Amino acid sequence: MVEAGNVADEDTEPVFQGIPEPCSSQMVLLAPAMQGAPQLTPRQYLYHYSDDEWEEFTVEWVRALQWPYVLVQRMGGSGDRGADVAACLTRQGTNGDWHCYQCKHYSEPLRPSEAWPEMVKIFAAKVQGVYELPSRYIFVAPRISSSLSRHLANPATLKKEFFKAWNNEGAKKLGAGLSPGDRAAVESLARETDFSMFAAPDIAWILDLHSSTPHHARRFPKPLKERPAVEGPPADQREHEAVYVQKLLAVYNEKFGLQLKTIRDVRDDARLQGHFTRQREAFYSAEALRVFARESVPDETYTAVEKDLYETVVEVEELEYELGFERLQNVLKSAAEYKVNSGNILAPYVTAQDRKGLCHHLANDGRLTWCKEDPL
């Protein structure tokens, strides 16, 4: 059994425990090495995981499943009583309908003799009032032996083989540590149970689904997919553009002595059309970068780009200028010249237009301002 979270006594009822959040620096995805030995495949990476990493990987995969889970939670160490990850379909947790994910990370394929004791644990947990019996019980292992796979494919055979091991009088008799009363109750419960609840998905399918999550690129570094083409801004201003657009209007009003209030006013002024259009294009380019990053890498990877850019341009933004237009132009020039840390996997995907657009995102968030007397 893999261990995770706080270690509990075997007689202590396990409690739900969350996965500790890694430090932000640990979540920034680095560019993969381009030279040297061939990279490991995702499956080969998994073979080298620790038990704790295997549980974390399992939680990421389970959360990507289409089941309407209310809660997906790692359980508490050696006192987990047969459940490493609980996926609950109701707020009743393991007192209601739930699925049990049992993580087994061995150097060899998981065999029936290693599965039987885990199945006994979940039956015993129900008998002893720790959990309700889960409606599904899934073994999660890098490799499943052919014999266990055959048994799992035929619930009737699985049940027959389980009871063959249960009735074995040898030294490794199943349930030998249970009291006579509990052992009898476990046997009765197991005989009443539909063994189709037990399963063990193929690791290739697990990896395929995991690849749809941002965690995949962090765990299995490789060049990202091609970034989609950036679409131009919509004709009409969207609600989430309000702040940075008003800050641009304030710049134009100050410089040209105007009283612009909407983007329609800007379109009527030939002096401003080109500049304003470029700013909106840059804003939406940066928005497209954010969406691409969100779908490809952990959030911290994108945040690192935004943070480093901000630390660069804020020094320029805080200088003294006669006009907000000068401040804006100098900040945009500084952003265009900024080089994203080459170690960040997003570096090759960030364009000069993105960097300018990020300045408008920062303005939208209230972190940059062009006309200092502007209250926005």
mmCIF file of C-alpha atoms in Angstrom:
data_model
loop_
_atom_site.group_PDB
_atom_site.id
_atom_site.type_symbol
_atom_site.label_atom_id
_atom_site.label_comp_id
_atom_site.label_asym_id
_atom_site.label_seq_id
_atom_site.Cartn_x
_atom_site.Cartn_y
_atom_site.Cartn_z
ATOM 1 C CA MET A 1 0.000 0.000 0.000
ATOM 2 C CA VAL A 2 1.301 3.426 -0.789
ATOM 3 C CA GLU A 3 1.424 5.890 2.069
ATOM 4 C CA ALA A 4 0.407 9.524 1.878
ATOM 5 C CA GLY A 5 -0.580 12.295 4.234
ATOM 6 C CA ASN A 6 -0.352 11.841 8.011
ATOM 7 C CA VAL A 7 0.312 8.382 9.331
ATOM 8 C CA ALA A 8 -2.555 7.019 11.410
ATOM 9 C CA ASP A 9 -2.887 3.961 13.584
ATOM 10 C CA GLU A 10 -4.658 0.997 12.003
ATOM 11 C CA ASP A 11 -7.487 1.353 14.516
ATOM 12 C CA THR A 12 -7.930 5.049 13.867
ATOM 13 C CA GLU A 13 -10.672 6.080 11.488
ATOM 14 C CA PRO A 14 -9.001 7.833 8.522
ATOM 15 C CA VAL A 15 -9.813 11.397 7.726
ATOM 16 C CA PHE A 16 -9.835 13.262 4.434
ATOM 17 C CA GLN A 17 -6.620 15.129 3.847
ATOM 18 C CA GLY A 18 -5.856 17.455 0.989
ATOM 19 C CA ILE A 19 -2.811 17.367 -1.215
ATOM 20 C CA PRO A 20 -0.237 19.927 -0.053
ATOM 21 C CA GLU A 21 0.128 22.708 -2.576
ATOM 22 C CA PRO A 22 3.668 22.807 -3.974
ATOM 23 C CA CYS A 23 5.623 26.041 -3.852
ATOM 24 C CA SER A 24 4.921 28.249 -6.844
ATOM 25 C CA SER A 25 8.488 27.901 -8.097
ATOM 26 C CA GLN A 26 8.043 24.146 -8.251
ATOM 27 C CA MET A 27 5.022 24.554 -10.502
ATOM 28 C CA VAL A 28 6.690 26.769 -13.120
ATOM 29 C CA LEU A 29 7.152 24.490 -16.086
ATOM 30 C CA LEU A 30 10.654 24.548 -17.496
ATOM 31 C CA ALA A 31 11.561 24.011 -21.117
ATOM 32 C CA PRO A 32 12.656 20.409 -21.805
ATOM 33 C CA ALA A 33 16.320 19.746 -22.459
ATOM 34 C CA MET A 34 17.005 19.759 -26.186
ATOM 35 C CA GLN A 35 20.277 17.830 -26.070
ATOM 36 C CA GLY A 36 21.569 14.699 -24.381
ATOM 37 C CA ALA A 37 20.018 11.287 -23.864
ATOM 38 C CA PRO A 38 16.574 10.524 -25.335
ATOM 39 C CA GLN A 39 13.711 11.587 -23.104
ATOM 40 C CA LEU A 40 11.724 9.035 -21.170
ATOM 41 C CA THR A 41 8.203 8.320 -22.298
ATOM 42 C CA PRO A 42 5.391 9.228 -19.862
ATOM 43 C CA ARG A 43 4.993 5.551 -19.003
ATOM 44 C CA GLN A 44 8.698 5.246 -18.243
ATOM 45 C CA TYR A 45 8.496 8.338 -16.011
ATOM 46 C CA LEU A 46 5.743 6.652 -14.023
ATOM 47 C CA TYR A 47 7.867 3.581 -13.343
ATOM 48 C CA HIS A 48 10.278 5.825 -11.414
ATOM 49 C CA TYR A 49 7.642 7.534 -9.283
ATOM 50 C CA SER A 50 7.642 7.357 -5.515
ATOM 51 C CA ASP A 51 4.502 6.102 -3.807
ATOM 52 C CA ASP A 52 3.558 9.663 -2.896
ATOM 53 C CA GLU A 53 3.993 10.909 -6.474
ATOM 54 C CA TRP A 54 1.877 8.007 -7.695
ATOM 55 C CA GLU A 55 -1.001 9.040 -5.442
ATOM 56 C CA GLU A 56 -0.751 12.667 -6.559
ATOM 57 C CA PHE A 57 -0.774 11.563 -10.209
ATOM 58 C CA THR A 58 -3.823 9.402 -9.503
ATOM 59 C CA VAL A 59 -5.716 12.324 -7.977
ATOM 60 C CA GLU A 60 -4.971 14.462 -11.058
ATOM 61 C CA TRP A 61 -6.282 11.702 -13.319
ATOM 62 C CA VAL A 62 -9.391 11.016 -11.241
ATOM 63 C CA ARG A 63 -10.304 14.709 -11.247
ATOM 64 C CA ALA A 64 -10.180 14.610 -15.056
ATOM 65 C CA LEU A 65 -12.747 11.797 -15.240
ATOM 66 C CA GLN A 66 -16.280 12.641 -16.308
ATOM 67 C CA TRP A 67 -17.877 11.308 -13.135
ATOM 68 C CA PRO A 68 -19.850 13.991 -11.273
ATOM 69 C CA TYR A 69 -17.579 13.832 -8.251
ATOM 70 C CA VAL A 70 -18.323 16.280 -5.449
ATOM 71 C CA LEU A 71 -14.996 15.573 -3.762
ATOM 72 C CA VAL A 72 -11.777 13.821 -4.775
ATOM 73 C CA GLN A 73 -9.480 13.366 -1.822
ATOM 74 C CA ARG A 74 -6.372 11.509 -0.790
ATOM 75 C CA MET A 75 -6.855 9.518 2.392
ATOM 76 C CA GLY A 76 -4.687 9.252 5.478
ATOM 77 C CA GLY A 77 -1.600 7.066 5.233
ATOM 78 C CA SER A 78 -1.302 3.636 6.836
ATOM 79 C CA GLY A 79 -4.745 3.987 8.414
ATOM 80 C CA ASP A 80 -6.546 4.421 5.095
ATOM 81 C CA ARG A 81 -8.287 1.058 5.549
ATOM 82 C CA GLY A 82 -8.122 0.081 1.890
ATOM 83 C CA ALA A 83 -8.682 3.458 0.227
ATOM 84 C CA ASP A 84 -5.853 5.652 -1.044
ATOM 85 C CA VAL A 85 -8.082 8.063 -2.976
ATOM 86 C CA ALA A 86 -11.787 8.572 -2.300
ATOM 87 C CA ALA A 87 -13.966 10.062 -5.040
ATOM 88 C CA CYS A 88 -17.342 10.937 -3.567
ATOM 89 C CA LEU A 89 -20.521 11.484 -5.553
ATOM 90 C CA THR A 90 -22.413 13.143 -2.693
ATOM 91 C CA ARG A 91 -21.688 15.437 0.213
ATOM 92 C CA GLN A 92 -22.061 12.394 2.436
ATOM 93 C CA GLY A 93 -18.495 11.480 1.464
ATOM 94 C CA THR A 94 -17.609 7.867 2.185
ATOM 95 C CA ASN A 95 -20.880 7.541 4.103
ATOM 96 C CA GLY A 96 -22.701 7.852 0.769
ATOM 97 C CA ASP A 97 -22.047 6.763 -2.801
ATOM 98 C CA TRP A 98 -18.327 6.846 -3.540
ATOM 99 C CA HIS A 99 -15.587 5.264 -5.630
ATOM 100 C CA CYS A 100 -12.406 3.870 -4.142
ATOM 101 C CA TYR A 101 -9.075 4.199 -5.974
ATOM 102 C CA GLN A 102 -6.391 1.933 -4.579
ATOM 103 C CA CYS A 103 -2.884 2.997 -5.653
ATOM 104 C CA LYS A 104 -0.341 0.203 -6.056
ATOM 105 C CA HIS A 105 3.113 1.139 -7.321
ATOM 106 C CA TYR A 106 5.315 -1.940 -7.498
ATOM 107 C CA SER A 107 8.333 -2.775 -9.618
ATOM 108 C CA GLU A 108 6.454 -5.802 -10.955
ATOM 109 C CA PRO A 109 2.900 -6.017 -12.373
ATOM 110 C CA LEU A 110 0.137 -6.143 -9.763
ATOM 111 C CA ARG A 111 -0.841 -9.775 -9.130
ATOM 112 C CA PRO A 112 -4.033 -11.353 -7.730
ATOM 113 C CA SER A 113 -2.228 -12.320 -4.518
ATOM 114 C CA GLU A 114 -1.521 -8.611 -3.912
ATOM 115 C CA ALA A 115 -5.056 -7.548 -4.798
ATOM 116 C CA TRP A 116 -6.937 -9.957 -2.489
ATOM 117 C CA PRO A 117 -5.762 -8.391 0.818
ATOM 118 C CA GLU A 118 -6.770 -4.924 -0.403
ATOM 119 C CA MET A 119 -10.238 -6.197 -1.267
ATOM 120 C CA VAL A 120 -10.533 -7.709 2.208
ATOM 121 C CA LYS A 121 -9.649 -4.326 3.732
ATOM 122 C CA ILE A 122 -12.511 -2.531 2.003
ATOM 123 C CA PHE A 123 -14.996 -5.232 3.034
ATOM 124 C CA ALA A 124 -13.687 -5.055 6.609
ATOM 125 C CA ALA A 125 -13.974 -1.246 6.615
ATOM 126 C CA LYS A 126 -17.674 -1.573 5.766
ATOM 127 C CA VAL A 127 -18.232 -4.250 8.425
ATOM 128 C CA GLN A 128 -16.466 -2.138 11.059
ATOM 129 C CA GLY A 129 -18.404 1.015 10.162
ATOM 130 C CA VAL A 130 -15.479 2.974 8.728
ATOM 131 C CA TYR A 131 -16.870 3.461 5.201
ATOM 132 C CA GLU A 132 -19.861 2.476 3.175
ATOM 133 C CA LEU A 133 -18.893 -0.086 0.565
ATOM 134 C CA PRO A 134 -17.902 1.877 -2.560
ATOM 135 C CA SER A 135 -19.951 1.332 -5.703
ATOM 136 C CA ARG A 136 -16.707 1.086 -7.679
ATOM 137 C CA TYR A 137 -13.253 -0.056 -6.558
ATOM 138 C CA ILE A 138 -10.408 0.690 -8.970
ATOM 139 C CA PHE A 139 -6.856 -0.582 -8.726
ATOM 140 C CA VAL A 140 -4.451 2.012 -10.144
ATOM 141 C CA ALA A 141 -1.064 0.513 -11.002
ATOM 142 C CA PRO A 142 1.557 1.141 -13.705
ATOM 143 C CA ARG A 143 1.224 -2.502 -14.704
ATOM 144 C CA ILE A 144 -1.449 -5.133 -14.082
ATOM 145 C CA SER A 145 -0.551 -8.820 -14.409
ATOM 146 C CA SER A 146 -2.285 -10.766 -17.148
ATOM 147 C CA SER A 147 -3.843 -13.127 -14.581
ATOM 148 C CA LEU A 148 -5.417 -10.271 -12.587
ATOM 149 C CA SER A 149 -6.580 -8.608 -15.821
ATOM 150 C CA ARG A 150 -8.324 -11.835 -16.864
ATOM 151 C CA HIS A 151 -10.027 -12.149 -13.485
ATOM 152 C CA LEU A 152 -11.193 -8.532 -13.510
ATOM 153 C CA ALA A 153 -12.649 -9.012 -16.991
ATOM 154 C CA ASN A 154 -14.857 -11.799 -15.614
ATOM 155 C CA PRO A 155 -16.466 -10.825 -12.284
ATOM 156 C CA ALA A 156 -17.693 -14.361 -11.641
ATOM 157 C CA THR A 157 -14.170 -15.732 -12.033
ATOM 158 C CA LEU A 158 -12.780 -12.894 -9.904
ATOM 159 C CA LYS A 159 -15.159 -13.807 -7.103
ATOM 160 C CA LYS A 160 -14.355 -17.508 -7.410
ATOM 161 C CA GLU A 161 -10.613 -16.868 -7.230
ATOM 162 C CA PHE A 162 -11.055 -14.489 -4.306
ATOM 163 C CA PHE A 163 -12.852 -17.126 -2.258
ATOM 164 C CA LYS A 164 -10.328 -19.739 -3.266
ATOM 165 C CA ALA A 165 -7.686 -17.531 -1.621
ATOM 166 C CA TRP A 166 -10.055 -16.759 1.274
ATOM 167 C CA ASN A 167 -10.476 -20.455 2.081
ATOM 168 C CA ASN A 168 -6.781 -21.199 1.799
ATOM 169 C CA GLU A 169 -5.611 -22.596 5.145
ATOM 170 C CA GLY A 170 -1.986 -21.599 4.568
ATOM 171 C CA ALA A 171 0.047 -19.079 6.524
ATOM 172 C CA LYS A 172 -1.230 -16.173 4.389
ATOM 173 C CA LYS A 173 -4.885 -16.892 4.940
ATOM 174 C CA LEU A 174 -6.964 -13.813 4.040
ATOM 175 C CA GLY A 175 -8.588 -12.059 6.941
ATOM 176 C CA ALA A 176 -6.492 -13.945 9.479
ATOM 177 C CA GLY A 177 -6.067 -10.776 11.539
ATOM 178 C CA LEU A 178 -9.806 -10.186 11.870
ATOM 179 C CA SER A 179 -11.827 -11.281 14.882
ATOM 180 C CA PRO A 180 -13.955 -14.396 14.241
ATOM 181 C CA GLY A 181 -17.100 -12.266 14.154
ATOM 182 C CA ASP A 182 -15.660 -9.705 11.724
ATOM 183 C CA ARG A 183 -14.220 -12.427 9.523
ATOM 184 C CA ALA A 184 -17.610 -14.101 9.261
ATOM 185 C CA ALA A 185 -19.246 -10.743 8.482
ATOM 186 C CA VAL A 186 -16.636 -9.962 5.807
ATOM 187 C CA GLU A 187 -17.234 -13.324 4.160
ATOM 188 C CA SER A 188 -20.990 -12.779 4.184
ATOM 189 C CA LEU A 189 -20.636 -9.300 2.705
ATOM 190 C CA ALA A 190 -18.237 -10.496 0.006
ATOM 191 C CA ARG A 191 -20.623 -13.281 -1.033
ATOM 192 C CA GLU A 192 -23.436 -10.745 -1.395
ATOM 193 C CA THR A 193 -21.302 -8.320 -3.419
ATOM 194 C CA ASP A 194 -21.315 -7.974 -7.189
ATOM 195 C CA PHE A 195 -17.622 -8.214 -8.053
ATOM 196 C CA SER A 196 -18.102 -6.140 -11.187
ATOM 197 C CA MET A 197 -17.384 -3.189 -8.843
ATOM 198 C CA PHE A 198 -13.669 -4.052 -9.122
ATOM 199 C CA ALA A 199 -11.628 -2.784 -12.066
ATOM 200 C CA ALA A 200 -8.109 -1.837 -13.133
ATOM 201 C CA PRO A 201 -7.868 0.568 -16.100
ATOM 202 C CA ASP A 202 -5.022 0.290 -18.574
ATOM 203 C CA ILE A 203 -2.207 2.741 -17.957
ATOM 204 C CA ALA A 204 -2.284 3.903 -21.591
ATOM 205 C CA TRP A 205 -5.893 5.046 -21.128
ATOM 206 C CA ILE A 206 -5.023 6.732 -17.829
ATOM 207 C CA LEU A 207 -2.165 8.645 -19.475
ATOM 208 C CA ASP A 208 -4.324 9.633 -22.437
ATOM 209 C CA LEU A 209 -6.913 11.225 -20.147
ATOM 210 C CA HIS A 210 -4.245 12.777 -17.932
ATOM 211 C CA SER A 211 -2.780 14.435 -21.029
ATOM 212 C CA SER A 212 -5.900 16.632 -21.188
ATOM 213 C CA THR A 213 -4.904 18.295 -17.892
ATOM 214 C CA PRO A 214 -2.352 21.097 -17.344
ATOM 215 C CA HIS A 215 -0.532 18.755 -14.946
ATOM 216 C CA HIS A 216 0.574 16.509 -17.806
ATOM 217 C CA ALA A 217 3.101 18.938 -19.275
ATOM 218 C CA ARG A 218 4.606 19.502 -15.823
ATOM 219 C CA ARG A 219 4.992 15.790 -15.147
ATOM 220 C CA PHE A 220 6.167 14.776 -18.615
ATOM 221 C CA PRO A 221 8.188 17.674 -20.068
ATOM 222 C CA LYS A 222 8.168 18.004 -23.839
ATOM 223 C CA PRO A 223 7.618 20.818 -26.348
ATOM 224 C CA LEU A 224 4.078 22.139 -26.224
ATOM 225 C CA LYS A 225 1.563 21.801 -29.017
ATOM 226 C CA GLU A 226 1.439 24.488 -31.675
ATOM 227 C CA ARG A 227 -0.215 27.666 -30.494
ATOM 228 C CA PRO A 228 -3.421 28.472 -32.410
ATOM 229 C CA ALA A 229 -3.593 31.573 -34.559
ATOM 230 C CA VAL A 230 -4.713 34.685 -32.703
ATOM 231 C CA GLU A 231 -8.125 36.006 -33.683
ATOM 232 C CA GLY A 232 -8.624 39.735 -33.993
ATOM 233 C CA PRO A 233 -10.643 41.715 -31.461
ATOM 234 C CA PRO A 234 -14.441 41.858 -31.837
ATOM 235 C CA ALA A 235 -15.948 44.973 -33.360
ATOM 236 C CA ASP A 236 -17.683 45.947 -30.140
ATOM 237 C CA GLN A 237 -15.962 46.385 -26.813
ATOM 238 C CA ARG A 238 -16.434 43.461 -24.420
ATOM 239 C CA GLU A 239 -17.220 43.948 -20.756
ATOM 240 C CA HIS A 240 -13.817 42.716 -19.594
ATOM 241 C CA GLU A 241 -12.077 45.442 -21.648
ATOM 242 C CA ALA A 242 -13.693 48.325 -19.797
ATOM 243 C CA VAL A 243 -10.843 49.428 -17.537
ATOM 244 C CA TYR A 244 -7.893 49.408 -19.932
ATOM 245 C CA VAL A 245 -9.998 51.028 -22.690
ATOM 246 C CA GLN A 246 -10.978 53.877 -20.372
ATOM 247 C CA LYS A 247 -7.313 54.331 -19.489
ATOM 248 C CA LEU A 248 -6.485 54.628 -23.189
ATOM 249 C CA LEU A 249 -9.276 57.154 -23.691
ATOM 250 C CA ALA A 250 -7.841 59.157 -20.796
ATOM 251 C CA VAL A 251 -4.455 59.184 -22.580
ATOM 252 C CA TYR A 252 -6.009 60.451 -25.817
ATOM 253 C CA ASN A 253 -8.127 63.045 -24.039
ATOM 254 C CA GLU A 254 -5.100 64.415 -22.204
ATOM 255 C CA LYS A 255 -2.844 64.520 -25.269
ATOM 256 C CA PHE A 256 -5.335 65.950 -27.767
ATOM 257 C CA GLY A 257 -7.674 67.882 -25.486
ATOM 258 C CA LEU A 258 -10.616 65.635 -26.309
ATOM 259 C CA GLN A 259 -13.579 64.285 -24.368
ATOM 260 C CA LEU A 260 -13.765 60.715 -25.664
ATOM 261 C CA LYS A 261 -16.067 58.424 -23.735
ATOM 262 C CA THR A 262 -16.486 55.255 -25.868
ATOM 263 C CA ILE A 263 -14.624 53.367 -28.557
ATOM 264 C CA ARG A 264 -17.109 54.747 -31.086
ATOM 265 C CA ASP A 265 -15.686 58.179 -30.345
ATOM 266 C CA VAL A 266 -12.180 56.868 -31.113
ATOM 267 C CA ARG A 267 -13.266 55.478 -34.481
ATOM 268 C CA ASP A 268 -14.382 58.923 -35.551
ATOM 269 C CA ASP A 269 -10.881 60.357 -35.058
ATOM 270 C CA ALA A 270 -8.399 59.387 -37.806
ATOM 271 C CA ARG A 271 -5.438 60.322 -35.563
ATOM 272 C CA LEU A 272 -6.337 57.609 -33.061
ATOM 273 C CA GLN A 273 -7.800 54.742 -35.084
ATOM 274 C CA GLY A 274 -4.558 52.947 -35.893
ATOM 275 C CA HIS A 275 -3.039 53.268 -32.434
ATOM 276 C CA PHE A 276 -6.208 52.202 -30.647
ATOM 277 C CA THR A 277 -6.733 49.212 -32.961
ATOM 278 C CA ARG A 278 -3.182 48.019 -32.306
ATOM 279 C CA GLN A 279 -3.734 48.192 -28.542
ATOM 280 C CA ARG A 280 -6.896 46.078 -28.743
ATOM 281 C CA GLU A 281 -5.143 43.583 -31.012
ATOM 282 C CA ALA A 282 -2.334 43.327 -28.483
ATOM 283 C CA PHE A 283 -4.816 42.878 -25.613
ATOM 284 C CA TYR A 284 -6.522 39.976 -27.389
ATOM 285 C CA SER A 285 -3.193 38.464 -28.384
ATOM 286 C CA ALA A 286 -2.217 38.359 -24.706
ATOM 287 C CA GLU A 287 -5.651 36.941 -23.900
ATOM 288 C CA ALA A 288 -5.057 34.153 -26.429
ATOM 289 C CA LEU A 289 -1.674 33.454 -24.802
ATOM 290 C CA ARG A 290 -3.365 33.186 -21.402
ATOM 291 C CA VAL A 291 -5.928 30.687 -22.739
ATOM 292 C CA PHE A 292 -3.218 28.657 -24.498
ATOM 293 C CA ALA A 293 -1.171 28.547 -21.286
ATOM 294 C CA ARG A 294 -4.200 27.621 -19.175
ATOM 295 C CA GLU A 295 -4.857 24.610 -21.421
ATOM 296 C CA SER A 296 -1.220 23.557 -21.649
ATOM 297 C CA VAL A 297 0.704 24.243 -18.448
ATOM 298 C CA PRO A 298 0.173 24.833 -14.715
ATOM 299 C CA ASP A 299 -1.073 28.342 -13.895
ATOM 300 C CA GLU A 300 2.201 29.258 -12.215
ATOM 301 C CA THR A 301 4.065 28.909 -15.509
ATOM 302 C CA TYR A 302 2.037 31.689 -17.115
ATOM 303 C CA THR A 303 2.009 33.753 -13.914
ATOM 304 C CA ALA A 304 5.830 33.716 -13.932
ATOM 305 C CA VAL A 305 5.832 35.390 -17.365
ATOM 306 C CA GLU A 306 3.339 38.034 -16.279
ATOM 307 C CA LYS A 307 5.145 38.696 -12.996
ATOM 308 C CA ASP A 308 8.572 39.073 -14.613
ATOM 309 C CA LEU A 309 7.171 41.416 -17.262
ATOM 310 C CA TYR A 310 5.482 43.528 -14.596
ATOM 311 C CA GLU A 311 8.683 43.798 -12.570
ATOM 312 C CA THR A 312 10.404 45.072 -15.717
ATOM 313 C CA VAL A 313 7.870 47.642 -16.915
ATOM 314 C CA VAL A 314 6.706 49.004 -13.553
ATOM 315 C CA GLU A 315 10.075 50.741 -13.152
ATOM 316 C CA VAL A 316 9.439 52.510 -16.461
ATOM 317 C CA GLU A 317 5.816 53.275 -15.556
ATOM 318 C CA GLU A 318 6.830 54.989 -12.298
ATOM 319 C CA LEU A 319 9.147 57.529 -13.990
ATOM 320 C CA GLU A 320 8.018 61.143 -14.388
ATOM 321 C CA TYR A 321 6.397 62.111 -17.713
ATOM 322 C CA GLU A 322 4.630 65.223 -18.940
ATOM 323 C CA LEU A 323 1.865 63.201 -20.572
ATOM 324 C CA GLY A 324 0.324 59.808 -19.988
ATOM 325 C CA PHE A 325 0.843 59.079 -23.688
ATOM 326 C CA GLU A 326 4.607 59.235 -23.156
ATOM 327 C CA ARG A 327 4.340 56.887 -20.187
ATOM 328 C CA LEU A 328 2.255 54.427 -22.204
ATOM 329 C CA GLN A 329 4.635 54.464 -25.183
ATOM 330 C CA ASN A 330 7.712 53.959 -23.033
ATOM 331 C CA VAL A 331 6.122 51.081 -21.147
ATOM 332 C CA LEU A 332 5.076 49.409 -24.415
ATOM 333 C CA LYS A 333 8.602 49.862 -25.804
ATOM 334 C CA SER A 334 10.084 48.311 -22.659
ATOM 335 C CA ALA A 335 7.647 45.389 -22.895
ATOM 336 C CA ALA A 336 8.458 44.780 -26.565
ATOM 337 C CA GLU A 337 12.161 44.593 -25.705
ATOM 338 C CA TYR A 338 11.620 42.319 -22.685
ATOM 339 C CA LYS A 339 12.870 38.747 -23.117
ATOM 340 C CA VAL A 340 10.972 35.966 -21.384
ATOM 341 C CA ASN A 341 13.203 33.700 -19.301
ATOM 342 C CA SER A 342 14.409 31.071 -21.776
ATOM 343 C CA GLY A 343 14.010 28.397 -19.113
ATOM 344 C CA ASN A 344 10.238 28.902 -19.074
ATOM 345 C CA ILE A 345 8.556 26.522 -21.519
ATOM 346 C CA LEU A 346 6.253 29.327 -22.717
ATOM 347 C CA ALA A 347 9.192 31.511 -23.859
ATOM 348 C CA PRO A 348 9.088 30.499 -27.563
ATOM 349 C CA TYR A 349 5.335 31.159 -27.696
ATOM 350 C CA VAL A 350 5.315 34.717 -26.323
ATOM 351 C CA THR A 351 5.400 37.406 -29.028
ATOM 352 C CA ALA A 352 6.156 41.118 -28.804
ATOM 353 C CA GLN A 353 2.459 41.752 -29.352
ATOM 354 C CA ASP A 354 1.669 39.478 -26.390
ATOM 355 C CA ARG A 355 4.066 41.427 -24.202
ATOM 356 C CA LYS A 356 2.451 44.730 -25.153
ATOM 357 C CA GLY A 357 -0.966 43.205 -24.595
ATOM 358 C CA LEU A 358 0.057 42.019 -21.150
ATOM 359 C CA CYS A 359 0.658 45.663 -20.228
ATOM 360 C CA HIS A 360 -2.984 46.361 -21.014
ATOM 361 C CA HIS A 361 -3.993 43.325 -18.951
ATOM 362 C CA LEU A 362 -1.974 44.747 -16.074
ATOM 363 C CA ALA A 363 -3.672 48.089 -16.603
ATOM 364 C CA ASN A 364 -7.014 46.297 -16.651
ATOM 365 C CA ASP A 365 -6.121 44.766 -13.273
ATOM 366 C CA GLY A 366 -5.236 48.154 -11.821
ATOM 367 C CA ARG A 367 -1.502 47.460 -11.637
ATOM 368 C CA LEU A 368 -0.442 49.966 -14.317
ATOM 369 C CA THR A 369 -1.831 53.438 -15.061
ATOM 370 C CA TRP A 370 -0.908 55.880 -17.804
ATOM 371 C CA CYS A 371 -2.396 59.195 -16.616
ATOM 372 C CA LYS A 372 -1.453 59.381 -12.948
ATOM 373 C CA GLU A 373 -4.359 61.643 -12.048
ATOM 374 C CA ASP A 374 -6.739 59.083 -13.582
ATOM 375 C CA PRO A 375 -8.643 57.430 -10.685
ATOM 376 C CA LEU A 376 -8.986 54.096 -12.554
#
